Short mmCIF file of C-alpha atoms and ligand atoms in Angstrom, two decimals:
data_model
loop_
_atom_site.label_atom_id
_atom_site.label_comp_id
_atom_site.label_asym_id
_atom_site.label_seq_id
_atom_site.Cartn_x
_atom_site.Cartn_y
_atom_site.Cartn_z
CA UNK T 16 -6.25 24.21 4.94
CA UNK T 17 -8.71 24.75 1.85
CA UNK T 18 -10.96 27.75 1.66
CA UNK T 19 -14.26 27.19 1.22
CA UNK T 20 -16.89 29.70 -0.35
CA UNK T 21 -19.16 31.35 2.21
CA UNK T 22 -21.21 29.21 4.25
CA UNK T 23 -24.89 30.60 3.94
CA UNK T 24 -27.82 30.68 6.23
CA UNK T 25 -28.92 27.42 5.60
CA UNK T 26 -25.18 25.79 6.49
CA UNK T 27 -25.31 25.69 2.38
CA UNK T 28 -22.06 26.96 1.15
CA UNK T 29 -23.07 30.14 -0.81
CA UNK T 30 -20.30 31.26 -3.80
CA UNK T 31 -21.09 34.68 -5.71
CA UNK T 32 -21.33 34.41 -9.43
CA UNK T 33 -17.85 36.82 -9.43
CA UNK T 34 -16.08 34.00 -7.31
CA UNK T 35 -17.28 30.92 -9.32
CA UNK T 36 -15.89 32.83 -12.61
CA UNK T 37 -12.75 33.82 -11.30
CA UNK T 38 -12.31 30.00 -10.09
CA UNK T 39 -13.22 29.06 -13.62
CA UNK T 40 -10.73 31.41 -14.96
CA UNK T 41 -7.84 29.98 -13.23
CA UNK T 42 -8.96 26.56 -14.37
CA UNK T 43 -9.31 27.63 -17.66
CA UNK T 44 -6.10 28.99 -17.58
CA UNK T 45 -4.61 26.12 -16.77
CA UNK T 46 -3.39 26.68 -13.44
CA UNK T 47 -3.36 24.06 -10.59
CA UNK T 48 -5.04 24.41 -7.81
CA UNK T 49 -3.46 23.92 -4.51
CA UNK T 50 -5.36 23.04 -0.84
CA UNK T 51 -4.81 26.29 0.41
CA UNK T 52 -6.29 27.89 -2.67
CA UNK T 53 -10.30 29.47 -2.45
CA UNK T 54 -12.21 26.64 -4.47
CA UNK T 55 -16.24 25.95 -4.57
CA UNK T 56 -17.60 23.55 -2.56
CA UNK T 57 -18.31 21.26 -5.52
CA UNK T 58 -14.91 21.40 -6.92
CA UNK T 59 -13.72 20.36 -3.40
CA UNK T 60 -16.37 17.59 -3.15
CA UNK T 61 -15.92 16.36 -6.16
CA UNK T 62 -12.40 15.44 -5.96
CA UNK T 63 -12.60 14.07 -1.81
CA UNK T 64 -15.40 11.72 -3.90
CA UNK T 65 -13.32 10.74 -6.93
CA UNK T 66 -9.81 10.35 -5.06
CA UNK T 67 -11.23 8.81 -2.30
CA UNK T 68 -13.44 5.98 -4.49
CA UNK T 69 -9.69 5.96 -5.84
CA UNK T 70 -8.06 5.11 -3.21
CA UNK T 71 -10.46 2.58 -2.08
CA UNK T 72 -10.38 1.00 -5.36
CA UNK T 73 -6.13 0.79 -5.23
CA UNK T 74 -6.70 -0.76 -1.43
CA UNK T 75 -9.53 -3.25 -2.59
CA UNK T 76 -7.71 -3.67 -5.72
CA UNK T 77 -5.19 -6.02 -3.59
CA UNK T 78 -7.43 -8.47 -2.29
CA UNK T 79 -7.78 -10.59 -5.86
CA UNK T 80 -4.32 -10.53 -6.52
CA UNK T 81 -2.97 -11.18 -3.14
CA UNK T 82 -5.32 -14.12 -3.20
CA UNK T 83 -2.29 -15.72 -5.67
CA UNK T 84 0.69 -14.72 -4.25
CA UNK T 85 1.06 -18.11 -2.39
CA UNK T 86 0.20 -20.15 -5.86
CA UNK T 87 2.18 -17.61 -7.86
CA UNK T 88 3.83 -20.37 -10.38
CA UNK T 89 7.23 -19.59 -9.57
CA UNK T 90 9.61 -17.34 -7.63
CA UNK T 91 10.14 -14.90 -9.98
CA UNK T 92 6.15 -14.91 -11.12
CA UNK T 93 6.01 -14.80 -6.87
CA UNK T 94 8.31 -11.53 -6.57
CA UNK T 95 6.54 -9.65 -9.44
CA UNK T 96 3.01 -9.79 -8.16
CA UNK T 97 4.52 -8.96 -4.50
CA UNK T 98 5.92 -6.28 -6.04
CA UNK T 99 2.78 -4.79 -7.52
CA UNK T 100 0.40 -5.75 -4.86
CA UNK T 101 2.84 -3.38 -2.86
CA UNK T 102 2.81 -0.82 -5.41
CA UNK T 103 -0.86 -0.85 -5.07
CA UNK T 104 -0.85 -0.46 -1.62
CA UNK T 105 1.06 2.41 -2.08
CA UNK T 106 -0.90 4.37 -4.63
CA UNK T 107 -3.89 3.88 -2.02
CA UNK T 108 -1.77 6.05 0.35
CA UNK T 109 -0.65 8.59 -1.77
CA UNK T 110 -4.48 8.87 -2.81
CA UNK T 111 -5.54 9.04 0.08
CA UNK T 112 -3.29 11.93 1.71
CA UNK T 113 -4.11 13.43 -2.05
CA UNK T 114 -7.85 13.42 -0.72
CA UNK T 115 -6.99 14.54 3.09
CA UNK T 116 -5.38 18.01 2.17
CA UNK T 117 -8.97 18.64 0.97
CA UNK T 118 -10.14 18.37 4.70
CA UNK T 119 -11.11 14.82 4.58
CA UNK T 120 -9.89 12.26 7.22
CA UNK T 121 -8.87 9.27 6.55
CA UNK T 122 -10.50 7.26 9.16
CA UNK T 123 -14.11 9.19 7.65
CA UNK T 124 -12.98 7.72 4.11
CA UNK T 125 -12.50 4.43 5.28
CA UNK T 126 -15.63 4.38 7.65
CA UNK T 127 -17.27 5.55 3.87
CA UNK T 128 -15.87 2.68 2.50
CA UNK T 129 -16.95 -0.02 4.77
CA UNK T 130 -20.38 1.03 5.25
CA UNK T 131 -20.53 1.14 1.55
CA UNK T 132 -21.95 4.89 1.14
CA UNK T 133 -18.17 4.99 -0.93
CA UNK T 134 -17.46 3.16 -3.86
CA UNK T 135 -14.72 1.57 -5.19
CA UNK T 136 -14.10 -0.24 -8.71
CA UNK T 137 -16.71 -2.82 -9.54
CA UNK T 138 -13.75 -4.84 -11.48
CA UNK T 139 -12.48 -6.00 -8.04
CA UNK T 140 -15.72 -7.88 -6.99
CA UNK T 141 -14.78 -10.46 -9.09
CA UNK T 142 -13.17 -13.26 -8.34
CA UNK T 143 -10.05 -14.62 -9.83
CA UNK T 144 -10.13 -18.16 -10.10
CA UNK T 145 -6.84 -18.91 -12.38
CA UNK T 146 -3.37 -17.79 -12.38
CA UNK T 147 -4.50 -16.71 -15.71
CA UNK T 148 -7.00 -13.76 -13.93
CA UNK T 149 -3.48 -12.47 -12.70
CA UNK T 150 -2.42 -11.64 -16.08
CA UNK T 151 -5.49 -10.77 -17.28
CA UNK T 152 -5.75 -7.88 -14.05
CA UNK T 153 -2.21 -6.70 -15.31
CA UNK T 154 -3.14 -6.61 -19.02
CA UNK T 155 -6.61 -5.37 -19.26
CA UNK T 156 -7.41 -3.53 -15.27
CA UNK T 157 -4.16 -2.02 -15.24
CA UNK T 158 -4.82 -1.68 -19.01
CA UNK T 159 -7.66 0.47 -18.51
CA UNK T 160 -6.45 2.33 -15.44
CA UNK T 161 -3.42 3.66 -17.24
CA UNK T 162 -5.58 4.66 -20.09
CA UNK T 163 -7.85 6.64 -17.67
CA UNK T 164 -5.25 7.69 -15.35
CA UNK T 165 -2.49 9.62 -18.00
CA UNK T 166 -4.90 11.96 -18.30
CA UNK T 167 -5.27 12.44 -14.46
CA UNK T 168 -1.51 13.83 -14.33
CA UNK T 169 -2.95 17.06 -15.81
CA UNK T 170 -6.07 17.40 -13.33
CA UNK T 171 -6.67 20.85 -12.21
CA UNK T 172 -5.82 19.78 -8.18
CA UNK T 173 -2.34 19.78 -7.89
CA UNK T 174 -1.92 16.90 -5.10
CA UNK T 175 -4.13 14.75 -7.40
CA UNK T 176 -1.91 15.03 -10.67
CA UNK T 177 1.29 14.96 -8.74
CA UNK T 178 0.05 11.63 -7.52
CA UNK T 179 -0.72 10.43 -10.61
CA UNK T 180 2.62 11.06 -12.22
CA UNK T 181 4.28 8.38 -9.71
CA UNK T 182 1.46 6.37 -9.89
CA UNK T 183 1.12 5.78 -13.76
CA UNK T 184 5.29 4.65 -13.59
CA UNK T 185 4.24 1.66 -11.40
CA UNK T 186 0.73 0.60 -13.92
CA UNK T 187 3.15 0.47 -16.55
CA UNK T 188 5.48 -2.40 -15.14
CA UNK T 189 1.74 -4.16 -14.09
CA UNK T 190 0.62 -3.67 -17.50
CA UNK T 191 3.71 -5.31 -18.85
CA UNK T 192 4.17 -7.71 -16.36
CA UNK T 193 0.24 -9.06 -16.83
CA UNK T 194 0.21 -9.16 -20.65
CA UNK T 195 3.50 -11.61 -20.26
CA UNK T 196 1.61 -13.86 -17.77
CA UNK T 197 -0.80 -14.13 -20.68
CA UNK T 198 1.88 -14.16 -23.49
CA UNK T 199 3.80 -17.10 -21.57
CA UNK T 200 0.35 -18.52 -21.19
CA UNK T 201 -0.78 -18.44 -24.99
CA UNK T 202 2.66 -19.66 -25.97
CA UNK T 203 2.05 -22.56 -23.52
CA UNK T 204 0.21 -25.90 -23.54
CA UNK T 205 -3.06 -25.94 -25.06
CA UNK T 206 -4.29 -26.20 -21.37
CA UNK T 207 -2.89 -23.11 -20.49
CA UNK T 208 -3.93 -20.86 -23.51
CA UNK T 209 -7.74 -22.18 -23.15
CA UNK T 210 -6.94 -20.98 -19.11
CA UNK T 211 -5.71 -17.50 -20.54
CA UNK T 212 -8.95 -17.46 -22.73
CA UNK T 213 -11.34 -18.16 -19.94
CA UNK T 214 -9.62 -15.06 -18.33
CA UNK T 215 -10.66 -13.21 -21.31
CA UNK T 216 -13.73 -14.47 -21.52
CA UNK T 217 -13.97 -12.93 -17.89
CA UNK T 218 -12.44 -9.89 -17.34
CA UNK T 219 -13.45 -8.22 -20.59
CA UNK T 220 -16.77 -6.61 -19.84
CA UNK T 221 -15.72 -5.69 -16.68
CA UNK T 222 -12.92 -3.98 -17.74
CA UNK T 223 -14.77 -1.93 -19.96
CA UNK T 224 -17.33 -0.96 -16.91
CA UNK T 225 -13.99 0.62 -15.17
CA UNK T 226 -14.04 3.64 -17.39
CA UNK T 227 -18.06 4.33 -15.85
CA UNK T 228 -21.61 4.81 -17.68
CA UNK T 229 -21.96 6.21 -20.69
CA UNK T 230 -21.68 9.51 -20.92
CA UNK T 231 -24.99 10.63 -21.41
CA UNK T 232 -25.78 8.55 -18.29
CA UNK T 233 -22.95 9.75 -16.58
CA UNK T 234 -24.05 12.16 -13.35
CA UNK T 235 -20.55 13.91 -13.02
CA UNK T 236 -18.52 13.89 -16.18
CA UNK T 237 -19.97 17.31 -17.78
CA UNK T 238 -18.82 19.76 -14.68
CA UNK T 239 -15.62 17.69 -14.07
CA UNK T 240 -14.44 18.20 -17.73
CA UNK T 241 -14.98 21.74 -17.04
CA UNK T 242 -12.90 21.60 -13.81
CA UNK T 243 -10.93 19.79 -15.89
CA UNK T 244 -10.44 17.11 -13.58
CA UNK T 245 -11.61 14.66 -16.32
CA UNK T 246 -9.48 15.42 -19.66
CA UNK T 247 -11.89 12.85 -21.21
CA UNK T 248 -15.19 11.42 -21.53
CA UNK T 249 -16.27 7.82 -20.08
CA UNK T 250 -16.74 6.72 -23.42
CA UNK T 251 -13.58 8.58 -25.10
CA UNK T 252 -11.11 6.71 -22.70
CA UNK T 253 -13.21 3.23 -23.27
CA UNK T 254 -12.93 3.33 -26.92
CA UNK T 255 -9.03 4.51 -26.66
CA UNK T 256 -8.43 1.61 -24.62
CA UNK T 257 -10.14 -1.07 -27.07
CA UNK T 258 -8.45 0.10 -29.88
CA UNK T 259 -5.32 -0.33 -27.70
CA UNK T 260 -6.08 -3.57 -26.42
CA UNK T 261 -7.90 -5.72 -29.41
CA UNK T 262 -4.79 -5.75 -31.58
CA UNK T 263 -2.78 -6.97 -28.58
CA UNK T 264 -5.40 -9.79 -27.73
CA UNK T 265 -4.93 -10.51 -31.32
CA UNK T 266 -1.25 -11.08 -31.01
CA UNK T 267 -1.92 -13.33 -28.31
CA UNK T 268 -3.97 -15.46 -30.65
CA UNK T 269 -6.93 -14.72 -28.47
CA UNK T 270 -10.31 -13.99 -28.93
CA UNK T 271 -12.28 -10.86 -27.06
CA UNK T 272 -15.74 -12.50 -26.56
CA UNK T 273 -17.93 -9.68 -28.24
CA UNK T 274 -19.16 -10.81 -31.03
CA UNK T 275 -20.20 -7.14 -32.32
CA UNK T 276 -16.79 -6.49 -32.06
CA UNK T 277 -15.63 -5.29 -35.71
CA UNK T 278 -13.29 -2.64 -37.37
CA UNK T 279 -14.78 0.90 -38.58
CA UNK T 280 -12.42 2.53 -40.72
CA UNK T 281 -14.76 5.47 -40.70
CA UNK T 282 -14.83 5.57 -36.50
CA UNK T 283 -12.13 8.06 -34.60
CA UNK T 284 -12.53 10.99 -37.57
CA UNK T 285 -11.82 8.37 -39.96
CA UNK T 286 -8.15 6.83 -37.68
CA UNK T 287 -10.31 3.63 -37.81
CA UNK T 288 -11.50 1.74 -34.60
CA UNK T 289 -13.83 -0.92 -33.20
CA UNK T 290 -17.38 -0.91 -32.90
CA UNK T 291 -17.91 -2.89 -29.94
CA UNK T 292 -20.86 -4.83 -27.98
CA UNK T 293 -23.24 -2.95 -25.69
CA UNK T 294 -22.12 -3.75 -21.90
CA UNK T 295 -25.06 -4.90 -19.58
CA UNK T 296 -25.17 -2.31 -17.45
CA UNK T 297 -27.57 -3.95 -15.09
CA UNK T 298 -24.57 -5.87 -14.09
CA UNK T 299 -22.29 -3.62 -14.09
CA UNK T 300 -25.07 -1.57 -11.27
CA UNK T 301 -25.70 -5.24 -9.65
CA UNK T 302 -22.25 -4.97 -8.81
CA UNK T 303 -21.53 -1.76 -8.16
CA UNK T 304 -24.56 -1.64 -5.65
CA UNK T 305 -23.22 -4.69 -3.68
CA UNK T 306 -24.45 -7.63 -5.34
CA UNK T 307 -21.14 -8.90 -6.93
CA UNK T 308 -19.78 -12.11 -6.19
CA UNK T 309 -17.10 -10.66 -3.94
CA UNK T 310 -18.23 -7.17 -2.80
CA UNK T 311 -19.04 -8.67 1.10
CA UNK T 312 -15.67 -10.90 0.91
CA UNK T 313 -14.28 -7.38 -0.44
CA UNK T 314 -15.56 -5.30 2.41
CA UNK T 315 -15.20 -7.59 5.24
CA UNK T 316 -11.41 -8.32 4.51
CA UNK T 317 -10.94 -4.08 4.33
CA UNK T 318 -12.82 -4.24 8.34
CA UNK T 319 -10.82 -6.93 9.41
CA UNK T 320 -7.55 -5.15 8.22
CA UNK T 321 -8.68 -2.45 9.57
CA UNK T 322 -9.38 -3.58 12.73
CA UNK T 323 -6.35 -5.52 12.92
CA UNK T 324 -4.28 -2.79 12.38
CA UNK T 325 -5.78 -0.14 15.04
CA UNK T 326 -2.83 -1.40 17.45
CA UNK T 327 -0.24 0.19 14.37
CA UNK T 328 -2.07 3.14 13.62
CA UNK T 329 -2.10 3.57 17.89
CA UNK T 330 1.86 2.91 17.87
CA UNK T 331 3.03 5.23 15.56
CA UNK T 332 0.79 7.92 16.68
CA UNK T 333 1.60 7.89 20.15
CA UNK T 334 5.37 7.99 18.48
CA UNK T 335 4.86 10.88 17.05
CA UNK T 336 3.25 12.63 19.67
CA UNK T 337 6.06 11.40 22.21
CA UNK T 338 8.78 12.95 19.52
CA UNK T 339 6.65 15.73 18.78
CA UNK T 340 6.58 16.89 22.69
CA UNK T 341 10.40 16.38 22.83
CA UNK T 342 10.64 18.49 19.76
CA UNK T 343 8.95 21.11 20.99
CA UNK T 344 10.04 20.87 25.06
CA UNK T 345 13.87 21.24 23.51
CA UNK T 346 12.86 24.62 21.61
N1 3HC C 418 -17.08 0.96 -10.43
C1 3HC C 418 -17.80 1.52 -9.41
N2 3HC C 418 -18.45 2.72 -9.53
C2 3HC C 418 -18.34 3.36 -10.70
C3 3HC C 418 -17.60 2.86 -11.78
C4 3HC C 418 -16.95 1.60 -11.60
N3 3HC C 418 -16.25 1.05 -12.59
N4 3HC C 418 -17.68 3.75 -12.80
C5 3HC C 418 -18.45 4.77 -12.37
N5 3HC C 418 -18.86 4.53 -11.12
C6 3HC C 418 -19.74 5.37 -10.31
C7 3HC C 418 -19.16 6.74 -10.05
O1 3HC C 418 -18.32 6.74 -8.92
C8 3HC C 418 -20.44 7.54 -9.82
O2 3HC C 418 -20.95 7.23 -8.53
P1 3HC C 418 -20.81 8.30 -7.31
O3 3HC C 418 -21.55 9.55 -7.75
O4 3HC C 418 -21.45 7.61 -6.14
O5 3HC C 418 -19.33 8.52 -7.13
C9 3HC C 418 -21.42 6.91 -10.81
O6 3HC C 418 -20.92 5.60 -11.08
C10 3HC C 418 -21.58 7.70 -12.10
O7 3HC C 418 -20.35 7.66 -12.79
P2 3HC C 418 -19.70 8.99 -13.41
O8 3HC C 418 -19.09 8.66 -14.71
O9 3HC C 418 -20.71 10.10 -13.40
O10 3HC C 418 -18.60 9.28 -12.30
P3 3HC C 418 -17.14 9.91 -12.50
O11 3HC C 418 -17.23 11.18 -13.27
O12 3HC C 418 -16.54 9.92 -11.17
O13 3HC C 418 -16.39 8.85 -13.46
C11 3HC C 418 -14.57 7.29 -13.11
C12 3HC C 418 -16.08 7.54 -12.96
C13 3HC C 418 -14.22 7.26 -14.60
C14 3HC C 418 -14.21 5.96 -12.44
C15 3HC C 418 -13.85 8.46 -12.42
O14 3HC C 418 -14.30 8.54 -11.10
C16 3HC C 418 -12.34 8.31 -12.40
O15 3HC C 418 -11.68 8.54 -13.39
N6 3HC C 418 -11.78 7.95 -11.23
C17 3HC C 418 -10.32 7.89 -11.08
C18 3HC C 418 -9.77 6.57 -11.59
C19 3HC C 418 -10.32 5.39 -10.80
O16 3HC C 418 -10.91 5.51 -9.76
N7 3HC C 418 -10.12 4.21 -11.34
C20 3HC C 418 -10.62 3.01 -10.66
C21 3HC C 418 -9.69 1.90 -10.85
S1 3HC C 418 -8.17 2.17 -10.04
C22 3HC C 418 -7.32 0.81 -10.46
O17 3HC C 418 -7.73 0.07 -11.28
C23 3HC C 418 -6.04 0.57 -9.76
C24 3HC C 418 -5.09 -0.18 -10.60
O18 3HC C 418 -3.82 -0.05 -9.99
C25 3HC C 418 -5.42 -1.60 -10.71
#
């Protein structure tokens, strides 16, 4: 079980100055912290809040996709996005047992979750409306999640970066497998390359949103670099991932629909990259405070599965109690 710092007076978790550097050192030493390691309250907090909003976003991220598994154009387009709407679901669960050695639960997460005092990714309140949106989630969400998850493989919590590791082996085949969906697309019928534009013209923005506020707007970035739980800044990861992803929309003889968008030769310590478009961040809080086109489809498809699924949940623990007590009446 983790070790908390000492719990004061006022049920406030007190941590001497001595404690809090020696923590620091270890971080800044590079070593990984395990559950059962002494960690402050904040550290601990901090990561149940980021892997859990995680997790959620993994589990929520399977609604838009699994909306086109039964119009998937073909078998093999069928088998692919089975496959990674499974992989999804699986990166939820390793998040969230990443989250519950950290004295979480995951029926509190999920409770979090569907009375919306958790977040997930604002990306998945939108809805996809196209076969197109399915390579455009592979290409530019999974995109951007690779881009911000690599460097979550060296966070300072152990579980978390171990989980990452698997985790980032799967977003490459749905990277891959989205940005051929749109490559087979733009290669296609004029019909069919307008339908991949569209997705463009959708998913863009939002996709840059995923990687959070700017960072002098951001509330947590500072003191999670220095837990180094982030490795980089909101805006560090957003512009890695645009100068990543322009050229490619380019080779798709697409257009991204900013038209600020141009190439700095002096930006990156003179590397080059693009100035980009300011994002409208009243949308992107619209959405991530519920008012998204999908949030309540979102949320009330996570209860119902939920619900739905108490009799599993039920079964298997009453299995493992039932072996557990035969275990332990044959010692
Ligand atoms: N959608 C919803 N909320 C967001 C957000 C987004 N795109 N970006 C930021 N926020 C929220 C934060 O959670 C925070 O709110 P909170 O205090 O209630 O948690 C607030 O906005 C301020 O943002 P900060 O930058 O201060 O917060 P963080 O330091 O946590 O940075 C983050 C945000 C970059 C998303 C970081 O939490 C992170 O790296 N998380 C891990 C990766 C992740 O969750 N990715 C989501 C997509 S997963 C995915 O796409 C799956 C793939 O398989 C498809």
């Amino acid at each position: 079980m983790y070790s908390q710092g000492l719990i004061g007076a006022d049920g406030r978790t007190e941590e001497s100055e001595a404690f809090l550097e020696a923590f620091q050192k270890r971080i800044d030493a590079e070593e990984k912290i395990e559950p059962k390691d002494a960690m402050p309250e904040g550290y601990r907090r901090t990561l149940i809040r980021q892997i859990g909003q995680h997790a959620h976003s993994e589990i929520v991220g399977m609604l838009p996709e699994g909306n086109w598994i039964t119009r998937a154009p073909s078998l093999k387009r069928k088998a692919a996005l089975l496959a990674k709407v499974q992989d999804e679901g699986g990166h939820g669960l390793y998040l969230y047992a990443a989250a519950e050695t950290l004295g979480v639960s995951r029926e509190q997460m999920t409770e979090e979750l569907h009375s919306g005092k958790a977040k997930y990714s604002s990306i998945f309140n939108y809805p996809t409306l196209s076969w197109a949106d399915i390579g455009a989630i592979g290409w530019l969400v999974d995109g951007a999640a690779i881009m911000n998850q690599i460097p979550l493989c060296r966070c300072s919590f152990g579980p978390y970066a171990r989980a990452m590791i698997r985790i980032c082996k799967e977003e490459s085949f749905h990277q891959r497998q989205g940005y051929e969906i749109m490559l087979t697309l733009c290669r296609g019928t004029p019909e069919q390359k307008e339908m991949a534009q569209d997705a463009l013209n959708r998913f863009w923005w939002p996709a840059l949103m995923m990687f959070g506020p700017h960072d002098k707007d951001s509330a947590h970035s500072e003191q999670s670099m220095k837990w180094k739980i982030k490795r980089f800044s909101n805006d560090q990861l957003r512009q890695k991932f645009i100068d990543a992803t322009v050229p490619q929309a380019e080779y798709l003889g697409l257009t991204v629909p900013d038209p600020d968008l141009r190439w700095d030769p002096e930006l990156n310590d003179g590397k080059g990259g693009y100035r980009h478009g300011e994002i409208d961040w009243d949308e992107f809080w619209r959405v991530v405070k519920g008012d998204g086109v999908m949030n309540r489809d979102r949320i009330a498809a996570r209860r119902k599965a939920w619900e739905e699924g108490a009799w599993v949940r039920e079964a298997a623990l009453a299995h493992a109690a039932k072996r557990e007590g035969r275990r332990a009446a044959a010692e």
